[in-house]
Structures are given as structure tokens and as C-alpha cells.
C-alpha atoms as a PDB file:
ATOM      1  CA  UNK A   1      17.527-150.573 181.384  1.00  0.00           C
ATOM      2  CA  UNK A   2      18.108-149.354 178.026  1.00  0.00           C
ATOM      3  CA  UNK A   3      18.807-146.331 176.403  1.00  0.00           C
ATOM      4  CA  UNK A   4      15.387-147.389 175.056  1.00  0.00           C
ATOM      5  CA  UNK A   5      13.354-148.303 177.133  1.00  0.00           C
ATOM      6  CA  UNK A   6      14.425-145.548 179.080  1.00  0.00           C
ATOM      7  CA  UNK A   7      10.931-143.766 179.899  1.00  0.00           C
ATOM      8  CA  UNK A   8      11.080-140.347 179.995  1.00  0.00           C
ATOM      9  CA  UNK A   9      10.216-139.645 183.627  1.00  0.00           C
ATOM     10  CA  UNK A  10      12.561-141.619 185.226  1.00  0.00           C
ATOM     11  CA  UNK A  11      14.770-139.460 184.456  1.00  0.00           C
ATOM     12  CA  UNK A  12      17.224-137.384 186.234  1.00  0.00           C
ATOM     13  CA  UNK A  13      18.693-134.082 185.187  1.00  0.00           C
ATOM     14  CA  UNK A  14      22.203-134.105 186.725  1.00  0.00           C
ATOM     15  CA  UNK A  15      24.480-130.985 187.015  1.00  0.00           C
ATOM     16  CA  UNK A  16      27.886-131.017 187.725  1.00  0.00           C
ATOM     17  CA  UNK A  17      30.676-128.612 189.154  1.00  0.00           C
ATOM     18  CA  UNK A  18      33.906-129.284 186.922  1.00  0.00           C
ATOM     19  CA  UNK A  19      37.424-127.803 188.764  1.00  0.00           C
ATOM     20  CA  UNK A  20      37.470-130.369 192.140  1.00  0.00           C
ATOM     21  CA  UNK A  21      34.266-132.181 190.556  1.00  0.00           C
ATOM     22  CA  UNK A  22      35.096-133.739 187.128  1.00  0.00           C
ATOM     23  CA  UNK A  23      38.472-132.767 186.642  1.00  0.00           C
ATOM     24  CA  UNK A  24      41.639-132.315 188.697  1.00  0.00           C
ATOM     25  CA  UNK A  25      43.642-129.766 189.614  1.00  0.00           C
ATOM     26  CA  UNK A  26      45.870-130.743 186.012  1.00  0.00           C
ATOM     27  CA  UNK A  27      43.317-130.349 184.270  1.00  0.00           C
ATOM     28  CA  UNK A  28      42.636-134.321 183.887  1.00  0.00           C
ATOM     29  CA  UNK A  29      40.091-136.303 184.516  1.00  0.00           C
ATOM     30  CA  UNK A  30      38.858-137.376 187.023  1.00  0.00           C
ATOM     31  CA  UNK A  31      39.215-141.295 187.060  1.00  0.00           C
ATOM     32  CA  UNK A  32      36.002-143.285 186.265  1.00  0.00           C
ATOM     33  CA  UNK A  33      34.062-140.338 185.271  1.00  0.00           C
ATOM     34  CA  UNK A  34      33.928-139.719 181.618  1.00  0.00           C
ATOM     35  CA  UNK A  35      32.741-144.366 181.142  1.00  0.00           C
ATOM     36  CA  UNK A  36      30.255-142.312 184.241  1.00  0.00           C
ATOM     37  CA  UNK A  37      28.802-139.911 182.999  1.00  0.00           C
ATOM     38  CA  UNK A  38      28.646-141.557 179.311  1.00  0.00           C
ATOM     39  CA  UNK A  39      26.862-144.910 180.870  1.00  0.00           C
ATOM     40  CA  UNK A  40      23.964-142.036 182.058  1.00  0.00           C
ATOM     41  CA  UNK A  41      23.667-139.917 178.874  1.00  0.00           C
ATOM     42  CA  UNK A  42      23.318-143.655 176.703  1.00  0.00           C
ATOM     43  CA  UNK A  43      20.830-144.888 179.525  1.00  0.00           C
ATOM     44  CA  UNK A  44      18.880-141.432 178.466  1.00  0.00           C
ATOM     45  CA  UNK A  45      19.370-139.059 181.681  1.00  0.00           C
ATOM     46  CA  UNK A  46      19.877-135.593 180.752  1.00  0.00           C
ATOM     47  CA  UNK A  47      23.793-134.954 182.051  1.00  0.00           C
ATOM     48  CA  UNK A  48      25.376-131.088 181.712  1.00  0.00           C
ATOM     49  CA  UNK A  49      27.767-128.746 183.536  1.00  0.00           C
ATOM     50  CA  UNK A  50      27.038-125.675 186.199  1.00  0.00           C
ATOM     51  CA  UNK A  51      30.854-124.224 186.498  1.00  0.00           C
ATOM     52  CA  UNK A  52      31.868-121.099 187.658  1.00  0.00           C
ATOM     53  CA  UNK A  53      33.841-121.090 184.662  1.00  0.00           C
ATOM     54  CA  UNK A  54      33.235-118.986 181.636  1.00  0.00           C
ATOM     55  CA  UNK A  55      31.335-120.197 178.845  1.00  0.00           C
ATOM     56  CA  UNK A  56      35.379-120.345 176.783  1.00  0.00           C
ATOM     57  CA  UNK A  57      36.954-122.489 179.861  1.00  0.00           C
ATOM     58  CA  UNK A  58      33.875-124.906 179.973  1.00  0.00           C
ATOM     59  CA  UNK A  59      32.987-125.916 176.205  1.00  0.00           C
ATOM     60  CA  UNK A  60      36.284-127.758 176.374  1.00  0.00           C
ATOM     61  CA  UNK A  61      35.234-130.060 178.607  1.00  0.00           C
ATOM     62  CA  UNK A  62      31.666-130.179 177.131  1.00  0.00           C
ATOM     63  CA  UNK A  63      32.225-131.450 174.240  1.00  0.00           C
ATOM     64  CA  UNK A  64      35.168-133.894 175.192  1.00  0.00           C
ATOM     65  CA  UNK A  65      33.118-135.694 177.133  1.00  0.00           C
ATOM     66  CA  UNK A  66      30.409-135.983 174.579  1.00  0.00           C
ATOM     67  CA  UNK A  67      28.040-134.665 176.483  1.00  0.00           C
ATOM     68  CA  UNK A  68      25.480-132.226 174.357  1.00  0.00           C
ATOM     69  CA  UNK A  69      22.583-131.057 176.926  1.00  0.00           C
ATOM     70  CA  UNK A  70      20.620-127.821 175.952  1.00  0.00           C
ATOM     71  CA  UNK A  71      21.583-125.934 178.310  1.00  0.00           C
ATOM     72  CA  UNK A  72      24.795-125.301 180.283  1.00  0.00           C
ATOM     73  CA  UNK A  73      24.924-122.670 183.749  1.00  0.00           C
ATOM     74  CA  UNK A  74      28.239-120.885 183.375  1.00  0.00           C
ATOM     75  CA  UNK A  75      29.831-118.430 185.278  1.00  0.00           C
ATOM     76  CA  UNK A  76      28.196-119.267 188.913  1.00  0.00           C
ATOM     77  CA  UNK A  77      24.767-118.853 187.195  1.00  0.00           C
ATOM     78  CA  UNK A  78      24.892-115.472 184.721  1.00  0.00           C
ATOM     79  CA  UNK A  79      25.027-117.006 181.835  1.00  0.00           C
ATOM     80  CA  UNK A  80      23.142-119.634 180.445  1.00  0.00           C
ATOM     81  CA  UNK A  81      24.043-121.067 177.162  1.00  0.00           C
ATOM     82  CA  UNK A  82      21.437-122.850 175.029  1.00  0.00           C
ATOM     83  CA  UNK A  83      22.551-125.273 172.801  1.00  0.00           C
ATOM     84  CA  UNK A  84      19.682-124.015 169.238  1.00  0.00           C
ATOM     85  CA  UNK A  85      20.033-126.373 165.405  1.00  0.00           C
ATOM     86  CA  UNK A  86      23.738-127.693 167.090  1.00  0.00           C
ATOM     87  CA  UNK A  87      24.432-124.027 167.425  1.00  0.00           C
ATOM     88  CA  UNK A  88      25.221-121.462 170.953  1.00  0.00           C
ATOM     89  CA  UNK A  89      24.015-119.018 172.406  1.00  0.00           C
ATOM     90  CA  UNK A  90      23.297-116.679 175.363  1.00  0.00           C
ATOM     91  CA  UNK A  91      20.237-117.681 176.848  1.00  0.00           C
ATOM     92  CA  UNK A  92      20.124-115.696 179.686  1.00  0.00           C
ATOM     93  CA  UNK A  93      22.625-113.741 181.355  1.00  0.00           C
ATOM     94  CA  UNK A  94      22.506-111.701 184.381  1.00  0.00           C
ATOM     95  CA  UNK A  95      24.523-108.395 184.733  1.00  0.00           C
ATOM     96  CA  UNK A  96      24.580-106.108 187.762  1.00  0.00           C
ATOM     97  CA  UNK A  97      27.100-102.166 187.383  1.00  0.00           C
ATOM     98  CA  UNK A  98      30.765-103.088 188.665  1.00  0.00           C
ATOM     99  CA  UNK A  99      32.301 -99.760 189.839  1.00  0.00           C
ATOM    100  CA  UNK A 100      30.571 -99.445 193.355  1.00  0.00           C
ATOM    101  CA  UNK A 101      32.574-102.919 194.001  1.00  0.00           C
ATOM    102  CA  UNK A 102      35.555-103.006 192.106  1.00  0.00           C
ATOM    103  CA  UNK A 103      36.309 -99.497 193.673  1.00  0.00           C
ATOM    104  CA  UNK A 104      36.090-100.899 197.489  1.00  0.00           C
ATOM    105  CA  UNK A 105      37.911-103.789 196.407  1.00  0.00           C
ATOM    106  CA  UNK A 106      41.050-101.806 194.405  1.00  0.00           C
ATOM    107  CA  UNK A 107      41.216 -99.177 197.494  1.00  0.00           C
ATOM    108  CA  UNK A 108      42.451-102.825 199.172  1.00  0.00           C
ATOM    109  CA  UNK A 109      43.495-104.639 197.257  1.00  0.00           C
ATOM    110  CA  UNK A 110      45.475-101.971 194.223  1.00  0.00           C
ATOM    111  CA  UNK A 111      47.321-105.023 193.605  1.00  0.00           C
ATOM    112  CA  UNK A 112      45.434-107.310 192.877  1.00  0.00           C
ATOM    113  CA  UNK A 113      44.888-109.136 188.821  1.00  0.00           C
ATOM    114  CA  UNK A 114      40.902-108.335 187.987  1.00  0.00           C
ATOM    115  CA  UNK A 115      39.005-109.513 185.421  1.00  0.00           C
ATOM    116  CA  UNK A 116      35.144-108.753 184.668  1.00  0.00           C
ATOM    117  CA  UNK A 117      32.765-110.522 182.200  1.00  0.00           C
ATOM    118  CA  UNK A 118      30.365-108.541 180.408  1.00  0.00           C
ATOM    119  CA  UNK A 119      26.893-109.494 179.058  1.00  0.00           C
ATOM    120  CA  UNK A 120      28.705-110.287 175.305  1.00  0.00           C
ATOM    121  CA  UNK A 121      30.513-112.493 177.225  1.00  0.00           C
ATOM    122  CA  UNK A 122      33.644-110.372 175.956  1.00  0.00           C
ATOM    123  CA  UNK A 123      36.598-110.408 178.770  1.00  0.00           C
ATOM    124  CA  UNK A 124      38.069-107.596 180.474  1.00  0.00           C
ATOM    125  CA  UNK A 125      41.059-108.078 182.504  1.00  0.00           C
ATOM    126  CA  UNK A 126      44.184-106.098 184.307  1.00  0.00           C
ATOM    127  CA  UNK A 127      46.457-108.542 184.385  1.00  0.00           C
ATOM    128  CA  UNK A 128      47.645-112.234 182.773  1.00  0.00           C
ATOM    129  CA  UNK A 129      46.661-115.424 185.349  1.00  0.00           C
ATOM    130  CA  UNK A 130      47.476-118.666 183.769  1.00  0.00           C
ATOM    131  CA  UNK A 131      44.341-119.841 185.282  1.00  0.00           C
ATOM    132  CA  UNK A 132      42.256-117.351 182.982  1.00  0.00           C
ATOM    133  CA  UNK A 133      40.428-118.886 179.628  1.00  0.00           C
ATOM    134  CA  UNK A 134      42.121-115.103 177.843  1.00  0.00           C
ATOM    135  CA  UNK A 135      41.214-116.439 174.626  1.00  0.00           C
ATOM    136  CA  UNK A 136      39.338-112.906 173.209  1.00  0.00           C
ATOM    137  CA  UNK A 137      39.436-111.765 175.177  1.00  0.00           C
ATOM    138  CA  UNK A 138      41.165-108.142 176.285  1.00  0.00           C
ATOM    139  CA  UNK A 139      43.480-105.684 179.016  1.00  0.00           C
ATOM    140  CA  UNK A 140      42.648-102.674 179.869  1.00  0.00           C
ATOM    141  CA  UNK A 141      43.662-100.315 182.063  1.00  0.00           C
ATOM    142  CA  UNK A 142      41.685-100.708 186.129  1.00  0.00           C
ATOM    143  CA  UNK A 143      39.812 -97.735 185.549  1.00  0.00           C
ATOM    144  CA  UNK A 144      37.963-100.088 182.369  1.00  0.00           C
ATOM    145  CA  UNK A 145      36.353-102.279 183.817  1.00  0.00           C
ATOM    146  CA  UNK A 146      33.502-100.843 185.611  1.00  0.00           C
ATOM    147  CA  UNK A 147      32.272 -98.809 182.383  1.00  0.00           C
ATOM    148  CA  UNK A 148      29.357-101.168 181.505  1.00  0.00           C
ATOM    149  CA  UNK A 149      27.886-103.979 182.871  1.00  0.00           C
ATOM    150  CA  UNK A 150      29.574-106.826 183.682  1.00  0.00           C
ATOM    151  CA  UNK A 151      28.517-111.156 184.471  1.00  0.00           C
ATOM    152  CA  UNK A 152      31.341-111.538 187.410  1.00  0.00           C
ATOM    153  CA  UNK A 153      33.432-110.238 188.987  1.00  0.00           C
ATOM    154  CA  UNK A 154      36.940-112.383 189.043  1.00  0.00           C
ATOM    155  CA  UNK A 155      39.684-110.659 192.376  1.00  0.00           C
ATOM    156  CA  UNK A 156      42.869-113.458 191.695  1.00  0.00           C
ATOM    157  CA  UNK A 157      45.334-111.898 194.909  1.00  0.00           C
ATOM    158  CA  UNK A 158      48.482-113.186 194.957  1.00  0.00           C
ATOM    159  CA  UNK A 159      50.257-113.827 198.669  1.00  0.00           C
ATOM    160  CA  UNK A 160      47.150-114.162 200.309  1.00  0.00           C
ATOM    161  CA  UNK A 161      45.084-116.587 201.859  1.00  0.00           C
ATOM    162  CA  UNK A 162      40.460-116.971 201.914  1.00  0.00           C
ATOM    163  CA  UNK A 163      40.736-116.306 205.737  1.00  0.00           C
ATOM    164  CA  UNK A 164      41.995-112.702 204.399  1.00  0.00           C
ATOM    165  CA  UNK A 165      39.050-112.573 201.170  1.00  0.00           C
ATOM    166  CA  UNK A 166      36.497-113.623 204.116  1.00  0.00           C
ATOM    167  CA  UNK A 167      38.152-111.283 206.160  1.00  0.00           C
ATOM    168  CA  UNK A 168      37.947-108.336 203.348  1.00  0.00           C
ATOM    169  CA  UNK A 169      34.560-109.282 202.674  1.00  0.00           C
ATOM    170  CA  UNK A 170      32.838-108.870 205.461  1.00  0.00           C
ATOM    171  CA  UNK A 171      35.084-105.471 205.529  1.00  0.00           C
ATOM    172  CA  UNK A 172      33.826-103.923 202.890  1.00  0.00           C
ATOM    173  CA  UNK A 173      30.016-105.412 203.269  1.00  0.00           C
ATOM    174  CA  UNK A 174      29.460-107.159 200.112  1.00  0.00           C
ATOM    175  CA  UNK A 175      25.950-107.428 200.147  1.00  0.00           C
ATOM    176  CA  UNK A 176      24.381-106.254 196.660  1.00  0.00           C
ATOM    177  CA  UNK A 177      26.468-109.005 194.808  1.00  0.00           C
ATOM    178  CA  UNK A 178      27.060-112.919 195.025  1.00  0.00           C
ATOM    179  CA  UNK A 179      30.242-113.944 196.397  1.00  0.00           C
ATOM    180  CA  UNK A 180      32.217-117.062 196.367  1.00  0.00           C
ATOM    181  CA  UNK A 181      35.646-117.809 197.649  1.00  0.00           C
ATOM    182  CA  UNK A 182      37.934-120.382 196.198  1.00  0.00           C
ATOM    183  CA  UNK A 183      40.310-122.459 197.419  1.00  0.00           C
ATOM    184  CA  UNK A 184      42.725-120.015 197.031  1.00  0.00           C
ATOM    185  CA  UNK A 185      42.899-115.607 197.130  1.00  0.00           C
ATOM    186  CA  UNK A 186      40.447-115.302 194.529  1.00  0.00           C
ATOM    187  CA  UNK A 187      36.643-114.428 194.895  1.00  0.00           C
ATOM    188  CA  UNK A 188      34.399-114.371 192.087  1.00  0.00           C
ATOM    189  CA  UNK A 189      31.608-112.267 191.882  1.00  0.00           C
ATOM    190  CA  UNK A 190      27.866-112.259 190.530  1.00  0.00           C
ATOM    191  CA  UNK A 191      24.603-110.569 190.195  1.00  0.00           C
ATOM    192  CA  UNK A 192      23.323-110.440 193.074  1.00  0.00           C
ATOM    193  CA  UNK A 193      20.863-113.059 194.113  1.00  0.00           C
ATOM    194  CA  UNK A 194      22.160-115.381 190.908  1.00  0.00           C
ATOM    195  CA  UNK A 195      23.644-118.198 191.733  1.00  0.00           C
ATOM    196  CA  UNK A 196      24.145-122.247 190.049  1.00  0.00           C
ATOM    197  CA  UNK A 197      20.283-123.126 191.569  1.00  0.00           C
ATOM    198  CA  UNK A 198      18.821-119.719 190.361  1.00  0.00           C
ATOM    199  CA  UNK A 199      20.209-120.961 186.863  1.00  0.00           C
ATOM    200  CA  UNK A 200      19.615-124.399 187.507  1.00  0.00           C
ATOM    201  CA  UNK A 201      16.058-123.583 188.464  1.00  0.00           C
ATOM    202  CA  UNK A 202      14.598-122.046 185.259  1.00  0.00           C
ATOM    203  CA  UNK A 203      16.431-124.229 183.686  1.00  0.00           C
ATOM    204  CA  UNK A 204      14.590-127.051 185.086  1.00  0.00           C
ATOM    205  CA  UNK A 205      11.722-125.247 184.755  1.00  0.00           C
ATOM    206  CA  UNK A 206      11.565-124.284 181.518  1.00  0.00           C
ATOM    207  CA  UNK A 207      12.272-128.311 180.316  1.00  0.00           C
ATOM    208  CA  UNK A 208       9.365-129.563 182.751  1.00  0.00           C
ATOM    209  CA  UNK A 209      11.958-132.258 184.343  1.00  0.00           C
ATOM    210  CA  UNK A 210      10.789-133.403 188.089  1.00  0.00           C
ATOM    211  CA  UNK A 211      12.028-130.978 190.667  1.00  0.00           C
ATOM    212  CA  UNK A 212      12.774-134.713 192.888  1.00  0.00           C
ATOM    213  CA  UNK A 213      14.197-136.139 190.312  1.00  0.00           C
ATOM    214  CA  UNK A 214      17.475-133.964 189.648  1.00  0.00           C
ATOM    215  CA  UNK A 215      21.381-134.529 191.247  1.00  0.00           C
ATOM    216  CA  UNK A 216      24.177-132.264 191.455  1.00  0.00           C
ATOM    217  CA  UNK A 217      27.189-132.360 192.355  1.00  0.00           C
ATOM    218  CA  UNK A 218      30.417-130.031 193.250  1.00  0.00           C
ATOM    219  CA  UNK A 219      33.104-129.414 196.167  1.00  0.00           C
ATOM    220  CA  UNK A 220      32.513-125.627 196.851  1.00  0.00           C
ATOM    221  CA  UNK A 221      31.705-122.257 197.882  1.00  0.00           C
ATOM    222  CA  UNK A 222      29.491-121.961 194.687  1.00  0.00           C
ATOM    223  CA  UNK A 223      28.146-124.976 194.868  1.00  0.00           C
ATOM    224  CA  UNK A 224      26.472-124.113 197.906  1.00  0.00           C
ATOM    225  CA  UNK A 225      23.084-122.667 196.084  1.00  0.00           C
ATOM    226  CA  UNK A 226      22.668-125.302 193.471  1.00  0.00           C
ATOM    227  CA  UNK A 227      23.096-128.144 196.751  1.00  0.00           C
ATOM    228  CA  UNK A 228      20.353-126.087 198.511  1.00  0.00           C
ATOM    229  CA  UNK A 229      17.563-125.514 195.847  1.00  0.00           C
ATOM    230  CA  UNK A 230      18.330-129.208 194.821  1.00  0.00           C
ATOM    231  CA  UNK A 231      17.400-130.503 198.678  1.00  0.00           C
ATOM    232  CA  UNK A 232      14.993-127.905 198.977  1.00  0.00           C
ATOM    233  CA  UNK A 233      12.979-129.766 195.426  1.00  0.00           C
ATOM    234  CA  UNK A 234      13.881-133.706 196.826  1.00  0.00           C
ATOM    235  CA  UNK A 235      16.438-134.174 195.245  1.00  0.00           C
ATOM    236  CA  UNK A 236      19.877-134.761 195.707  1.00  0.00           C
ATOM    237  CA  UNK A 237      22.516-133.135 196.133  1.00  0.00           C
ATOM    238  CA  UNK A 238      26.363-134.148 196.154  1.00  0.00           C
ATOM    239  CA  UNK A 239      30.101-132.853 198.295  1.00  0.00           C
ATOM    240  CA  UNK A 240      33.415-134.279 197.174  1.00  0.00           C
ATOM    241  CA  UNK A 241      35.295-135.944 199.797  1.00  0.00           C
ATOM    242  CA  UNK A 242      38.233-132.142 199.732  1.00  0.00           C
ATOM    243  CA  UNK A 243      35.259-130.351 199.466  1.00  0.00           C
ATOM    244  CA  UNK A 244      35.335-127.899 202.911  1.00  0.00           C
ATOM    245  CA  UNK A 245      33.009-129.062 205.557  1.00  0.00           C
ATOM    246  CA  UNK A 246      30.189-125.657 204.866  1.00  0.00           C
ATOM    247  CA  UNK A 247      30.240-127.086 201.951  1.00  0.00           C
ATOM    248  CA  UNK A 248      29.674-131.057 202.713  1.00  0.00           C
ATOM    249  CA  UNK A 249      27.428-129.774 205.856  1.00  0.00           C
ATOM    250  CA  UNK A 250      25.291-128.323 203.286  1.00  0.00           C
ATOM    251  CA  UNK A 251      25.180-131.326 200.233  1.00  0.00           C
ATOM    252  CA  UNK A 252      23.026-134.605 201.635  1.00  0.00           C
ATOM    253  CA  UNK A 253      26.157-137.077 200.806  1.00  0.00           C
ATOM    254  CA  UNK A 254      29.514-136.851 200.530  1.00  0.00           C
ATOM    255  CA  UNK A 255      31.770-139.422 198.114  1.00  0.00           C
ATOM    256  CA  UNK A 256      35.216-140.079 198.568  1.00  0.00           C
ATOM    257  CA  UNK A 257      37.681-136.922 196.987  1.00  0.00           C
ATOM    258  CA  UNK A 258      37.955-135.983 192.922  1.00  0.00           C
ATOM    259  CA  UNK A 259      40.926-137.553 193.142  1.00  0.00           C
ATOM    260  CA  UNK A 260      39.859-141.220 193.698  1.00  0.00           C
ATOM    261  CA  UNK A 261      36.996-141.063 191.572  1.00  0.00           C
ATOM    262  CA  UNK A 262      34.038-139.960 194.230  1.00  0.00           C
ATOM    263  CA  UNK A 263      31.599-138.336 190.689  1.00  0.00           C
ATOM    264  CA  UNK A 264      32.060-142.086 189.278  1.00  0.00           C
ATOM    265  CA  UNK A 265      30.190-144.108 192.339  1.00  0.00           C
ATOM    266  CA  UNK A 266      28.215-141.124 192.490  1.00  0.00           C
ATOM    267  CA  UNK A 267      26.874-141.018 189.279  1.00  0.00           C
ATOM    268  CA  UNK A 268      27.147-144.782 189.485  1.00  0.00           C
ATOM    269  CA  UNK A 269      25.013-144.925 191.919  1.00  0.00           C
ATOM    270  CA  UNK A 270      21.837-143.515 189.430  1.00  0.00           C
ATOM    271  CA  UNK A 271      21.638-146.519 187.605  1.00  0.00           C
ATOM    272  CA  UNK A 272      22.020-148.924 190.512  1.00  0.00           C
ATOM    273  CA  UNK A 273      19.360-147.760 191.681  1.00  0.00           C
ATOM    274  CA  UNK A 274      17.313-147.409 188.423  1.00  0.00           C
ATOM    275  CA  UNK A 275      17.608-151.741 188.524  1.00  0.00           C
END
């Protein structure tokens, strides 16, 4: 079925995680993914990104893939960007007061590295970290991180592991915010009740898209929200083969690893089904 003959009602809304799903650890593309995304785009499907990355760290991958969706979900759902007349605007932004959370974490992790993203998109950080996109960011004392509402808090504690962060979350009682623990010692905190799923729900409603024609794919705990959202609506949720067991268990299906091009296989299944 060509793009010209593809009925709009048959289009899928495809929302993809970035790290560990589209790209490898060295920031190169997973095998076959750019071509598979191009085939979906050219067939008339809506392909976008739903990532924990800030907009500054998301846009280069969006452009590298040749994608021009109307909406892109960033910062684990706290920020949704909208493309209007070829320019991007911060369409929906969720924020919270980080003072209590940062106070608790600062007591227990005084040597960690912290970064916050303000509602404007400005990033403030305490110490440089190679994994962070810090173009235009400003280094500040720890106390200044709590000066105004933020859309996310990121904590990196070199030398600690995932189990430590699980215990820490329980100890400090992070019940006023949403959080996701990464593969390494990385804690990403968003406003309460906010995740990729809540942002995508808003996007789907705005687009008027059928809930049963949604496919989401990811590999981390920060993808659990969008997995549940898609499955509840009758859509598909695909976990990457290297994902933690809890993530695989929450998905409707599991593909092979990102190194093996698992996302490309999952995406091509949409085209096979449409033939």
C-alpha cells in the first residue's frame, strides 16, 4: 500500500524511546532502524519520539531520522513539543517544586551530580557530566537548583548501582513525584502522575487518533507508563530484548536487542500486517 493510497484511518501512531531502542550506547543507530522508520513514515504512519531526554538532546535524533511529527514527547512526559509552521514550541510543560526532593537527596547523596530542567527549558547543573546535553546550560551551587519550579530533576551518583537507588527511593519516600531508575546510577524525577503515557494520551486526543492503532517501544522503567497506556487502549507495546525483566513483563510483546535491530523488526511488522 503506497503513501498515496493509504487511508488516514488506517495509520498507526508510533512513539519510540531513544536510548536503547533507536540508538546504541555509542549514539549510533540500531541496525535497520532508520530505514524501517522511513518506510513507516513514507507509508503514511505517524512516527514520533517519546524519550527521557530534554528537547535539546532529542531534536538531533529526530532530524537524523528525517521525522517531522506535529508532537514530540521529551523529559519523560513533562515536556511536549509542537511543530507549528516549521518551528518548534513548548506546547505542554509540567513542573513541580523540587525543594523537598532535592533536600532529601542532597542529605543522602552530597557527592552526586544534579541537574534540573526549568519550565522554560533552561538547564541548571552542579557538575559536568559527559552524558548530559548541556548546550546553553548553567552551572550553579546546589542550593540554586530549588529556586524555581522544574520539569525534571536528574541525579547521577557514580559508584552506586541500581539496587542502591531502589533502596534510596524507598527511604526518602518519593511519593510526591514520579521517578524512573536507569540502567546505571541515574535517577530521573518528574512531576507526580506524569510519564510518557500521560503525555502521549494528550497527543493522541489532540490528533483524534484511534487508541487501538498505537504502537510504543522502549527498554526502560521510564517506558512502563506508555506501555500501560497503549495496552489499555488496545494498542501495542514492544519491549527491547535487553530490557529488565519488569519492563518485558509489562509489555505486550518483546523483540530482540537493540544491537540486533529489534526495533526495526517490530516496526516492519506494521507494514507486513497492512499488506
